[in-house]
Short mmCIF file of C-alpha atoms in Angstrom, two decimals:
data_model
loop_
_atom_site.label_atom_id
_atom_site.label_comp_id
_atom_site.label_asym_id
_atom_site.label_seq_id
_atom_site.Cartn_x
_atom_site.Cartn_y
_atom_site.Cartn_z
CA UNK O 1 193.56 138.81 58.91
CA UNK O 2 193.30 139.65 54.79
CA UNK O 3 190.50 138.65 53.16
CA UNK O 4 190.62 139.42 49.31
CA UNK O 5 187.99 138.08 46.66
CA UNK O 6 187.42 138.68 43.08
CA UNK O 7 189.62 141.56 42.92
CA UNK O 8 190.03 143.74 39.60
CA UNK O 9 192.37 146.16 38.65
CA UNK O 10 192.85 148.05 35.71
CA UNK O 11 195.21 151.68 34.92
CA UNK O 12 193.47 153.97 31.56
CA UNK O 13 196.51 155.53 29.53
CA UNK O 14 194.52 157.51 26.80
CA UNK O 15 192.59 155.60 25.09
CA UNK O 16 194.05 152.42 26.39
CA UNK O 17 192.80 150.28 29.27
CA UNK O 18 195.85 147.55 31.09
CA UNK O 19 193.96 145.19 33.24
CA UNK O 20 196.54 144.63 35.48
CA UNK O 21 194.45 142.28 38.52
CA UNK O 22 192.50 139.94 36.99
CA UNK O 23 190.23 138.30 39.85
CA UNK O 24 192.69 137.79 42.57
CA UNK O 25 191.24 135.79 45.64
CA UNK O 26 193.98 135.87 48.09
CA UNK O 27 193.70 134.66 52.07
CA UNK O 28 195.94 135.41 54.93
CA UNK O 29 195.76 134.40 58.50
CA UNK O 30 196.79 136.31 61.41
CA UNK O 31 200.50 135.05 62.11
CA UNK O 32 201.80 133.97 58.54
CA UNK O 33 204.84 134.78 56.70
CA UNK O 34 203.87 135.06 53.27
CA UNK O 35 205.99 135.59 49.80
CA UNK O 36 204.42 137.26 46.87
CA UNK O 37 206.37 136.22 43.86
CA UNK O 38 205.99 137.08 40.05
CA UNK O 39 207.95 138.98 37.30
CA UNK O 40 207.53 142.35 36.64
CA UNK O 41 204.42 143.40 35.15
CA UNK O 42 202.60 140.40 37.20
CA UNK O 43 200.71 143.12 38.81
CA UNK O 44 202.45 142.39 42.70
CA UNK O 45 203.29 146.14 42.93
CA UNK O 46 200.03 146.76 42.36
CA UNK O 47 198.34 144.23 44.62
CA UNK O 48 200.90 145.69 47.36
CA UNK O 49 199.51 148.80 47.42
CA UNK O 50 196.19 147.53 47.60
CA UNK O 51 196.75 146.13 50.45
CA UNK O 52 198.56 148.34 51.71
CA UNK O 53 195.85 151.34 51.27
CA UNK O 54 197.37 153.48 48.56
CA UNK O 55 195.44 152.21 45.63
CA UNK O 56 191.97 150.96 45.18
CA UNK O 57 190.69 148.19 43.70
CA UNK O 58 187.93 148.80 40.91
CA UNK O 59 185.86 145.60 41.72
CA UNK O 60 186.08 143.35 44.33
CA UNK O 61 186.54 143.17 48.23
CA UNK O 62 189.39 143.87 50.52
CA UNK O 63 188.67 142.89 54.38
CA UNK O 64 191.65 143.93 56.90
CA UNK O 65 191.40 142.53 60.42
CA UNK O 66 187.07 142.31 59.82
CA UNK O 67 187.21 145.68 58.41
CA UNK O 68 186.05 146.64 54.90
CA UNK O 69 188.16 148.69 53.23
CA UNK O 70 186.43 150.71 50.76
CA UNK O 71 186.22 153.62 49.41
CA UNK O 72 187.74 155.31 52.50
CA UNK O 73 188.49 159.53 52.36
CA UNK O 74 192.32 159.97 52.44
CA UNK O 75 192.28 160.85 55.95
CA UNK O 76 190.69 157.67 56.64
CA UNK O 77 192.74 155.67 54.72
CA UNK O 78 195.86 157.19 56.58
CA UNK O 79 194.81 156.44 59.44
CA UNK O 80 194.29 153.01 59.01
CA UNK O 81 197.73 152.25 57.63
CA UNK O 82 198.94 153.89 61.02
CA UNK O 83 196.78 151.24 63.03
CA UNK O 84 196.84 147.92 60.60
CA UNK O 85 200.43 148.58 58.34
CA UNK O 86 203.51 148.92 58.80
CA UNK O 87 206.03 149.20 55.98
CA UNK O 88 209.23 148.25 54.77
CA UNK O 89 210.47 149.32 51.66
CA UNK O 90 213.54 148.32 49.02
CA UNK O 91 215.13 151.92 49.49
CA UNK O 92 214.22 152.20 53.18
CA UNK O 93 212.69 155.50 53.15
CA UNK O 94 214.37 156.83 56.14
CA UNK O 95 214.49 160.66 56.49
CA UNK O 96 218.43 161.28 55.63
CA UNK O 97 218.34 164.79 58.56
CA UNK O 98 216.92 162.37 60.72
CA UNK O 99 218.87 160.29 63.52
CA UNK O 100 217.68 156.37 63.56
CA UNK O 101 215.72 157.35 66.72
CA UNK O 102 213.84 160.16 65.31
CA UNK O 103 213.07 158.11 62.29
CA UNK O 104 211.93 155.22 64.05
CA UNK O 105 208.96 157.85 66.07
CA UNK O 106 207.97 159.39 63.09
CA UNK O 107 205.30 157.13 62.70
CA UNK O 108 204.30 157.50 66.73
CA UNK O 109 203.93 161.07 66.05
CA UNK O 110 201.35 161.50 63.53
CA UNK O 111 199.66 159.18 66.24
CA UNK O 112 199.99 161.87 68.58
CA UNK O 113 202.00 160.35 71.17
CA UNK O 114 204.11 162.30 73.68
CA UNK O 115 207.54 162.81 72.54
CA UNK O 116 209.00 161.19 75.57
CA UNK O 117 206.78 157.87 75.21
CA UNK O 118 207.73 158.00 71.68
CA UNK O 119 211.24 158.17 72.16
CA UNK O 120 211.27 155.79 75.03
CA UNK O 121 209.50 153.06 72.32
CA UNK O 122 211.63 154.04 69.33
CA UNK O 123 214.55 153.01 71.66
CA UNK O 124 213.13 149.63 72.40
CA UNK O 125 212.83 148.82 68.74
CA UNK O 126 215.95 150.01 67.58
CA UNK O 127 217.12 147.92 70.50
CA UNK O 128 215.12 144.98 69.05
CA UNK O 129 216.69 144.90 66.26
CA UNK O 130 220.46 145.25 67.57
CA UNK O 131 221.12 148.90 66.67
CA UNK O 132 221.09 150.98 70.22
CA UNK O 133 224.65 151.78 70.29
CA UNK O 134 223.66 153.69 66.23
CA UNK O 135 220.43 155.67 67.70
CA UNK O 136 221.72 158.65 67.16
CA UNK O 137 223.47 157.76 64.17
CA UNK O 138 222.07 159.94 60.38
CA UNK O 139 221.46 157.11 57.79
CA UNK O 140 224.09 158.22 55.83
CA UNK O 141 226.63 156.96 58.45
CA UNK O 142 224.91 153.51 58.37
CA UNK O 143 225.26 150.26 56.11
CA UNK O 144 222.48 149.21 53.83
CA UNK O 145 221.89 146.39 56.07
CA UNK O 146 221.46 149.17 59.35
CA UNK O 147 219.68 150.97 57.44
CA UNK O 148 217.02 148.75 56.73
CA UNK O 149 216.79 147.47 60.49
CA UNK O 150 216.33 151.00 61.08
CA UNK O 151 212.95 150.99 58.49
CA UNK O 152 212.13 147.45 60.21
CA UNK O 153 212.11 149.26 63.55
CA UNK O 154 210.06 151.90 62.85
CA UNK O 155 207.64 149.57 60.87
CA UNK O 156 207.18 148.03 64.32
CA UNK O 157 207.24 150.63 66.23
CA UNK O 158 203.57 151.45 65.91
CA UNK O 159 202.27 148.08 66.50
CA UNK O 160 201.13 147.42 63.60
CA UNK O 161 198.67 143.90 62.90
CA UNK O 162 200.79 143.64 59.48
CA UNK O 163 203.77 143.66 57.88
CA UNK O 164 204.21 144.95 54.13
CA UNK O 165 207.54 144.58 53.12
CA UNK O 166 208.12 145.56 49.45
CA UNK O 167 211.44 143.69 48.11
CA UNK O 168 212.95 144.53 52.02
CA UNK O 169 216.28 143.26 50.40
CA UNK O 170 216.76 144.09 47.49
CA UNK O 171 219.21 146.57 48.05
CA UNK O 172 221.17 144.74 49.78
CA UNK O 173 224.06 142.32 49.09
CA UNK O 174 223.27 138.21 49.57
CA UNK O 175 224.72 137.97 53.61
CA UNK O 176 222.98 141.04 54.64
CA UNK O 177 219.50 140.08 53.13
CA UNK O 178 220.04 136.94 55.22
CA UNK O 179 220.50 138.98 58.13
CA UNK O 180 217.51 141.14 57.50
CA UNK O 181 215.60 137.92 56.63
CA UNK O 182 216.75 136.28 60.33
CA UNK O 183 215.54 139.38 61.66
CA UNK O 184 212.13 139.46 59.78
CA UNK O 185 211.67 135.78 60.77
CA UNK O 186 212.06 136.33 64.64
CA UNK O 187 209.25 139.13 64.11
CA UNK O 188 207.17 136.48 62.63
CA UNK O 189 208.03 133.86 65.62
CA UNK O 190 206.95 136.22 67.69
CA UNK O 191 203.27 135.80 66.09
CA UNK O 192 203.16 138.88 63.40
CA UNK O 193 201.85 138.63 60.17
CA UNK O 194 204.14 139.16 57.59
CA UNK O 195 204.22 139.85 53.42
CA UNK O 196 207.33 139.69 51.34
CA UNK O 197 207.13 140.90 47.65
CA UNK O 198 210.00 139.59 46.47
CA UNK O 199 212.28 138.15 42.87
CA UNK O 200 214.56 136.22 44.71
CA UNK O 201 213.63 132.74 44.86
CA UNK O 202 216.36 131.95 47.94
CA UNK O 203 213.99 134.85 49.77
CA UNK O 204 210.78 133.63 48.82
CA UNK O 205 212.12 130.20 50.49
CA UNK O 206 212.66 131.78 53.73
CA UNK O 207 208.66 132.40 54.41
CA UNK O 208 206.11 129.83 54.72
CA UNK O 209 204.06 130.27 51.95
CA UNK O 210 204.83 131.44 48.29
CA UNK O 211 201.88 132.75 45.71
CA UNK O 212 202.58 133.28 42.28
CA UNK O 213 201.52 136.11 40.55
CA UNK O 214 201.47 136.17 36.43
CA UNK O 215 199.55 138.16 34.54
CA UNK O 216 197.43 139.38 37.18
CA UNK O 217 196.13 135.99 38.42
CA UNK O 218 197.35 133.73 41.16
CA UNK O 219 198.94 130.46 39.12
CA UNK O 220 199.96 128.66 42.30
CA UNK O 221 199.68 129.26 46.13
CA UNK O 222 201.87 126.74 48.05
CA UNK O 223 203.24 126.18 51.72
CA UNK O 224 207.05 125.64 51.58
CA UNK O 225 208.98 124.19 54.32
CA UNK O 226 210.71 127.16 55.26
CA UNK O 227 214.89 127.88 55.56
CA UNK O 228 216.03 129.72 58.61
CA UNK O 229 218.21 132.25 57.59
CA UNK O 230 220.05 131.54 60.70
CA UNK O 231 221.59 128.70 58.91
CA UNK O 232 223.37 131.15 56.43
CA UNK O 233 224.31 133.90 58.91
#
């Protein structure tokens, strides 16, 4: 599904040059739950959003689904992330004017589906992930932990053939990342391919798979036997 090799990265600040990825050769296959672990300044941020199509790398190749993705116009490049990506971020980026159902379609719209279709899916995946009765809810009537369901559900709602979650619980407190994690396992059961930047080592545990960033190299790449979050919920 991800095919990275020999990928460099480097930010110029004046006269200065930070080589931040430093040959990163990095495999996923369709249907894994994978944790991306490293401190900060171990260049995962940045490898996120090369994979996720808002950076570029200087050298190296970045294959999505047996697609090259290079040097791609904006336009391109947005609508790519609509077809492969969907995101979920640490401070949920829901619109705040926006009920859960109209932030869920967003994404459906800049596809340019009907608003009834739209509506009728946005539904189904709040109803996925256990939050029908808030659809009509603002964000700033829900929890942290409905909020983020909320981000998971639109994430999905556009099919997506990955999952880029960027620290998905950070904001939250220790049950409710549990909860979120549950969730963002039975998404993966269900056969979607799923990455987790994440610090928390109890997180990280919960995938199937944790790389190690440091210093913009990969020091170790292991399969873990994975906790259900179930058993802490």
């Amino acid at each position: 599904m991800i095919q990275i090799k020999d990928l460099h990265k480097s930010y110029h600040m004046g006269n200065n040059s930070l080589h931040v990825l430093k040959g990163i050769d990095f495999e996923v296959k369709e249907g894994e739950l994978v944790s991306i672990m490293g401190s900060s300044g171990s260049g995962k941020s940045t490898l996120l959003n090369i994979l996720g199509m808002l950076d570029e790398a200087d050298s190296g190749s970045y294959t999505l689904d047996n697609f090259p993705i290079k040097n791609l116009n904006e336009k391109i490049a947005a609508n790519y992330r609509n077809k492969f990506l969907g995101f979920i971020f640490q401070s949920f980026n829901l619109i705040n004017y926006k009920s859960a159902l109209d932030n869920v379609a967003l994404p459906l719209y800049y596809q340019g589906m009907k608003r009834k279709e739209r509506l009728e899916r946005a539904e189904h995946y709040l109803n996925k992930v256990g939050l029908s009765p808030w659809s009509h809810h603002l964000p700033s009537e829900m929890s942290g932990g409905q909020k983020q369901r909320v981000a998971i559900a639109r994430a999905l709602a556009s099919d997506p053939k990955v999952l880029l979650a960027d620290e998905p619980t950070g904001a939250l407190d220790t049950s409710t990342s549990y909860e979120v994690m549950e969730l963002i396992q039975g998404i993966n059961d269900e056969g979607k391919t799923i990455l987790v930047v994440t610090h928390e080592h109890d997180i990280a545990q919960m995938t199937k798979r944790i790389v190690n960033l440091k210093d913009g190299v990969i020091i170790d790449d292991n399969k873990v036997e994975q906790v259900r979050a179930s058993k802490y919920v």
